[in-house]
Every structure is written in structure tokens, then in C-alpha cells.
């Protein structure tokens, strides 16, 4: 997906950011920035959903640039309704949802082999699907 995105957009006129966790891990090694301040990234301690506001702020600062937010299916559940803020304030941004139906990249296929004596080293936490988030928000 990132390879296709870099071939599709004008990278020199793009500001891209990511959400905490897996989107960060997937974007940082592959995105090739061409201009200063066109990649806004951070460590893994930022809260989920932070990237959406950061992309909106980048659009306010640089209205002529394409501003992209890459996030996962858990982050959209935390701040997805803030799309309304972007629409109300006329901040056209591009948000790419990496929907793998799992919290982080901890899919069942990524688990460590079971051990007779050791406790499991990872657990899969399945967040609600985007459709379920919408149902919960509407009451």
C-alpha cells in the first residue's frame, strides 16, 4: 500500500503522519520523504488517534500540501468522529485506514509457538469493526 501511495501522490508536496503503534512501524521504514518537515513522526508512546489531529494541523499550516494520516482500526474508534471537525473547518485531508481487524499487528499468525511451561507471550485484542464503532456512536 505504501509503495503504491508513493507512486500515486506528489511526495515532494505531501505531508504524511501516522498513528501510534503498527501504522508507525509500517510507515517509518518505507516512506521516503523528499522535503524537510514532510514526514511528521514520533515514538510509540503517543495515544491512539493522535495522527488525525496532526494531519489537520499540518493542513492548516500548509494548505497547499496534500496531508495524509495513516492509522489503524483501533485509532479510528478513538477519534474517527473528528472527521466532522475537518469537514466543518474545510480541511481536506487524506486518511488511510489500515484495517486488519486486530489491535496492532498481533494477529493469530504472529503468536509465538505454544510452550508446555511458559505463559503465552502475546494476546490478540480484537477491537470493534469500524461499522460497530458507528453503531455504538449512534446509540
PDB file of C-alpha atoms in Angstrom:
ATOM      1  CA  UNK A   1       0.000   0.000   0.000  1.00  0.00           C
ATOM      2  CA  UNK A   2       2.771   2.453   0.879  1.00  0.00           C
ATOM      3  CA  UNK A   3       4.653   1.659  -2.320  1.00  0.00           C
ATOM      4  CA  UNK A   4       1.511   2.390  -4.352  1.00  0.00           C
ATOM      5  CA  UNK A   5       0.849   5.568  -2.367  1.00  0.00           C
ATOM      6  CA  UNK A   6       4.357   6.910  -3.054  1.00  0.00           C
ATOM      7  CA  UNK A   7       3.901   6.187  -6.754  1.00  0.00           C
ATOM      8  CA  UNK A   8       0.496   7.948  -6.790  1.00  0.00           C
ATOM      9  CA  UNK A   9       0.981  11.182  -4.829  1.00  0.00           C
ATOM     10  CA  UNK A  10       3.421  14.033  -5.358  1.00  0.00           C
ATOM     11  CA  UNK A  11       5.676  13.125  -2.414  1.00  0.00           C
ATOM     12  CA  UNK A  12       7.512  16.468  -2.549  1.00  0.00           C
ATOM     13  CA  UNK A  13       4.192  18.269  -1.961  1.00  0.00           C
ATOM     14  CA  UNK A  14       2.857  15.874   0.670  1.00  0.00           C
ATOM     15  CA  UNK A  15       2.959  15.898   4.464  1.00  0.00           C
ATOM     16  CA  UNK A  16       2.392  12.469   5.965  1.00  0.00           C
ATOM     17  CA  UNK A  17       1.905  11.327   9.520  1.00  0.00           C
ATOM     18  CA  UNK A  18       0.962   8.103  11.234  1.00  0.00           C
ATOM     19  CA  UNK A  19      -0.782   6.923  14.309  1.00  0.00           C
ATOM     20  CA  UNK A  20       0.852   5.216  17.257  1.00  0.00           C
ATOM     21  CA  UNK A  21       1.684   1.526  17.129  1.00  0.00           C
ATOM     22  CA  UNK A  22       1.521  -0.518  13.966  1.00  0.00           C
ATOM     23  CA  UNK A  23       0.939   2.319  11.465  1.00  0.00           C
ATOM     24  CA  UNK A  24       4.165   3.859  12.767  1.00  0.00           C
ATOM     25  CA  UNK A  25       6.003   0.554  12.427  1.00  0.00           C
ATOM     26  CA  UNK A  26       4.722   0.122   8.886  1.00  0.00           C
ATOM     27  CA  UNK A  27       5.316   3.669   7.647  1.00  0.00           C
ATOM     28  CA  UNK A  28       8.688   4.655   9.109  1.00  0.00           C
ATOM     29  CA  UNK A  29      10.914   2.131   7.327  1.00  0.00           C
ATOM     30  CA  UNK A  30       9.325   2.585   3.902  1.00  0.00           C
ATOM     31  CA  UNK A  31       8.199   6.177   3.370  1.00  0.00           C
ATOM     32  CA  UNK A  32      10.835   8.215   1.517  1.00  0.00           C
ATOM     33  CA  UNK A  33      10.489  11.914   2.312  1.00  0.00           C
ATOM     34  CA  UNK A  34      11.816  14.368  -0.256  1.00  0.00           C
ATOM     35  CA  UNK A  35      11.420  17.686   1.554  1.00  0.00           C
ATOM     36  CA  UNK A  36      12.042  18.853   5.136  1.00  0.00           C
ATOM     37  CA  UNK A  37       9.074  18.604   7.537  1.00  0.00           C
ATOM     38  CA  UNK A  38       7.098  16.436   5.116  1.00  0.00           C
ATOM     39  CA  UNK A  39       7.128  13.459   7.464  1.00  0.00           C
ATOM     40  CA  UNK A  40       5.746  14.044  10.960  1.00  0.00           C
ATOM     41  CA  UNK A  41       6.509  11.049  13.136  1.00  0.00           C
ATOM     42  CA  UNK A  42       7.127  10.164  16.744  1.00  0.00           C
ATOM     43  CA  UNK A  43       7.754   7.264  19.088  1.00  0.00           C
ATOM     44  CA  UNK A  44       5.331   4.604  20.206  1.00  0.00           C
ATOM     45  CA  UNK A  45       4.049   6.367  23.331  1.00  0.00           C
ATOM     46  CA  UNK A  46       1.540   8.654  21.635  1.00  0.00           C
ATOM     47  CA  UNK A  47      -2.146   7.949  22.196  1.00  0.00           C
ATOM     48  CA  UNK A  48      -4.242   6.283  19.516  1.00  0.00           C
ATOM     49  CA  UNK A  49      -5.997   8.719  17.206  1.00  0.00           C
ATOM     50  CA  UNK A  50      -3.385  11.471  17.513  1.00  0.00           C
ATOM     51  CA  UNK A  51      -2.479  11.379  13.827  1.00  0.00           C
ATOM     52  CA  UNK A  52      -5.844  12.703  12.623  1.00  0.00           C
ATOM     53  CA  UNK A  53      -5.457  15.973  14.549  1.00  0.00           C
ATOM     54  CA  UNK A  54      -1.845  16.231  13.478  1.00  0.00           C
ATOM     55  CA  UNK A  55      -2.841  15.899   9.805  1.00  0.00           C
ATOM     56  CA  UNK A  56      -5.491  18.610  10.271  1.00  0.00           C
ATOM     57  CA  UNK A  57      -2.898  20.872  11.907  1.00  0.00           C
ATOM     58  CA  UNK A  58      -0.495  20.254   9.034  1.00  0.00           C
ATOM     59  CA  UNK A  59      -3.235  21.221   6.574  1.00  0.00           C
ATOM     60  CA  UNK A  60      -3.848  24.471   8.481  1.00  0.00           C
ATOM     61  CA  UNK A  61      -0.124  25.255   8.368  1.00  0.00           C
ATOM     62  CA  UNK A  62       0.335  24.239   4.718  1.00  0.00           C
ATOM     63  CA  UNK A  63      -2.996  24.462   2.888  1.00  0.00           C
ATOM     64  CA  UNK A  64      -1.345  23.883  -0.498  1.00  0.00           C
ATOM     65  CA  UNK A  65       0.024  20.444   0.528  1.00  0.00           C
ATOM     66  CA  UNK A  66      -1.653  17.056   0.499  1.00  0.00           C
ATOM     67  CA  UNK A  67      -1.811  15.992   4.156  1.00  0.00           C
ATOM     68  CA  UNK A  68      -2.108  12.266   4.832  1.00  0.00           C
ATOM     69  CA  UNK A  69      -2.900  10.442   8.055  1.00  0.00           C
ATOM     70  CA  UNK A  70      -2.171   6.689   8.220  1.00  0.00           C
ATOM     71  CA  UNK A  71      -3.958   4.971  11.092  1.00  0.00           C
ATOM     72  CA  UNK A  72      -5.326   1.640  12.226  1.00  0.00           C
ATOM     73  CA  UNK A  73      -8.749   0.287  13.028  1.00  0.00           C
ATOM     74  CA  UNK A  74      -8.380   0.910  16.766  1.00  0.00           C
ATOM     75  CA  UNK A  75      -7.368   4.579  16.324  1.00  0.00           C
ATOM     76  CA  UNK A  76     -10.393   5.375  14.185  1.00  0.00           C
ATOM     77  CA  UNK A  77     -12.544   4.210  17.088  1.00  0.00           C
ATOM     78  CA  UNK A  78     -10.933   6.760  19.373  1.00  0.00           C
ATOM     79  CA  UNK A  79     -11.028   9.874  17.174  1.00  0.00           C
ATOM     80  CA  UNK A  80     -12.874   8.946  13.992  1.00  0.00           C
ATOM     81  CA  UNK A  81     -15.687  11.374  14.749  1.00  0.00           C
ATOM     82  CA  UNK A  82     -13.169  14.202  14.425  1.00  0.00           C
ATOM     83  CA  UNK A  83     -13.635  13.893  10.671  1.00  0.00           C
ATOM     84  CA  UNK A  84     -16.559  16.218  11.375  1.00  0.00           C
ATOM     85  CA  UNK A  85     -14.053  18.840  12.546  1.00  0.00           C
ATOM     86  CA  UNK A  86     -12.102  18.504   9.315  1.00  0.00           C
ATOM     87  CA  UNK A  87     -15.312  18.862   7.259  1.00  0.00           C
ATOM     88  CA  UNK A  88     -16.650  21.794   9.310  1.00  0.00           C
ATOM     89  CA  UNK A  89     -13.337  23.650   9.096  1.00  0.00           C
ATOM     90  CA  UNK A  90     -12.886  22.766   5.419  1.00  0.00           C
ATOM     91  CA  UNK A  91      -9.617  20.922   5.964  1.00  0.00           C
ATOM     92  CA  UNK A  92      -9.355  18.388   3.151  1.00  0.00           C
ATOM     93  CA  UNK A  93      -7.015  15.637   4.319  1.00  0.00           C
ATOM     94  CA  UNK A  94      -6.486  12.046   3.243  1.00  0.00           C
ATOM     95  CA  UNK A  95      -6.818   9.384   5.926  1.00  0.00           C
ATOM     96  CA  UNK A  96      -5.735   5.844   5.123  1.00  0.00           C
ATOM     97  CA  UNK A  97      -7.138   3.166   7.392  1.00  0.00           C
ATOM     98  CA  UNK A  98      -5.025   0.020   7.802  1.00  0.00           C
ATOM     99  CA  UNK A  99      -7.926  -2.262   8.730  1.00  0.00           C
ATOM    100  CA  UNK A 100      -6.532  -5.645   9.745  1.00  0.00           C
ATOM    101  CA  UNK A 101      -9.284  -6.399  12.292  1.00  0.00           C
ATOM    102  CA  UNK A 102      -6.814  -6.653  15.178  1.00  0.00           C
ATOM    103  CA  UNK A 103      -5.291  -4.384  17.779  1.00  0.00           C
ATOM    104  CA  UNK A 104      -1.796  -3.717  16.451  1.00  0.00           C
ATOM    105  CA  UNK A 105      -0.177  -6.319  14.216  1.00  0.00           C
ATOM    106  CA  UNK A 106      -0.684  -9.020  16.792  1.00  0.00           C
ATOM    107  CA  UNK A 107      -2.617 -11.365  14.546  1.00  0.00           C
ATOM    108  CA  UNK A 108      -3.000 -15.040  15.495  1.00  0.00           C
ATOM    109  CA  UNK A 109      -0.359 -15.945  12.904  1.00  0.00           C
ATOM    110  CA  UNK A 110       2.157 -13.722  14.752  1.00  0.00           C
ATOM    111  CA  UNK A 111       1.918 -15.554  18.055  1.00  0.00           C
ATOM    112  CA  UNK A 112       4.876 -17.403  19.482  1.00  0.00           C
ATOM    113  CA  UNK A 113       4.676 -21.192  19.353  1.00  0.00           C
ATOM    114  CA  UNK A 114       2.961 -22.620  22.433  1.00  0.00           C
ATOM    115  CA  UNK A 115       5.181 -23.899  25.196  1.00  0.00           C
ATOM    116  CA  UNK A 116       4.270 -26.522  27.769  1.00  0.00           C
ATOM    117  CA  UNK A 117       5.719 -24.453  30.617  1.00  0.00           C
ATOM    118  CA  UNK A 118       5.632 -20.812  29.509  1.00  0.00           C
ATOM    119  CA  UNK A 119       2.686 -18.434  29.575  1.00  0.00           C
ATOM    120  CA  UNK A 120       1.591 -17.018  26.202  1.00  0.00           C
ATOM    121  CA  UNK A 121       3.814 -14.153  25.077  1.00  0.00           C
ATOM    122  CA  UNK A 122       1.150 -12.292  23.135  1.00  0.00           C
ATOM    123  CA  UNK A 123      -2.572 -11.864  23.136  1.00  0.00           C
ATOM    124  CA  UNK A 124      -4.846 -10.808  20.316  1.00  0.00           C
ATOM    125  CA  UNK A 125      -7.181  -7.995  21.275  1.00  0.00           C
ATOM    126  CA  UNK A 126      -9.867  -7.540  18.657  1.00  0.00           C
ATOM    127  CA  UNK A 127     -11.333  -4.026  18.541  1.00  0.00           C
ATOM    128  CA  UNK A 128     -14.815  -3.489  17.178  1.00  0.00           C
ATOM    129  CA  UNK A 129     -15.008  -3.143  13.422  1.00  0.00           C
ATOM    130  CA  UNK A 130     -15.491   0.399  12.016  1.00  0.00           C
ATOM    131  CA  UNK A 131     -19.158  -0.478  11.401  1.00  0.00           C
ATOM    132  CA  UNK A 132     -19.538  -1.497  15.060  1.00  0.00           C
ATOM    133  CA  UNK A 133     -17.902   1.776  16.219  1.00  0.00           C
ATOM    134  CA  UNK A 134     -20.501   3.655  14.159  1.00  0.00           C
ATOM    135  CA  UNK A 135     -23.341   1.627  15.676  1.00  0.00           C
ATOM    136  CA  UNK A 136     -22.036   2.297  19.196  1.00  0.00           C
ATOM    137  CA  UNK A 137     -21.731   6.042  18.478  1.00  0.00           C
ATOM    138  CA  UNK A 138     -25.280   6.299  17.156  1.00  0.00           C
ATOM    139  CA  UNK A 139     -26.672   4.723  20.300  1.00  0.00           C
TER     140      UNK A 139
END
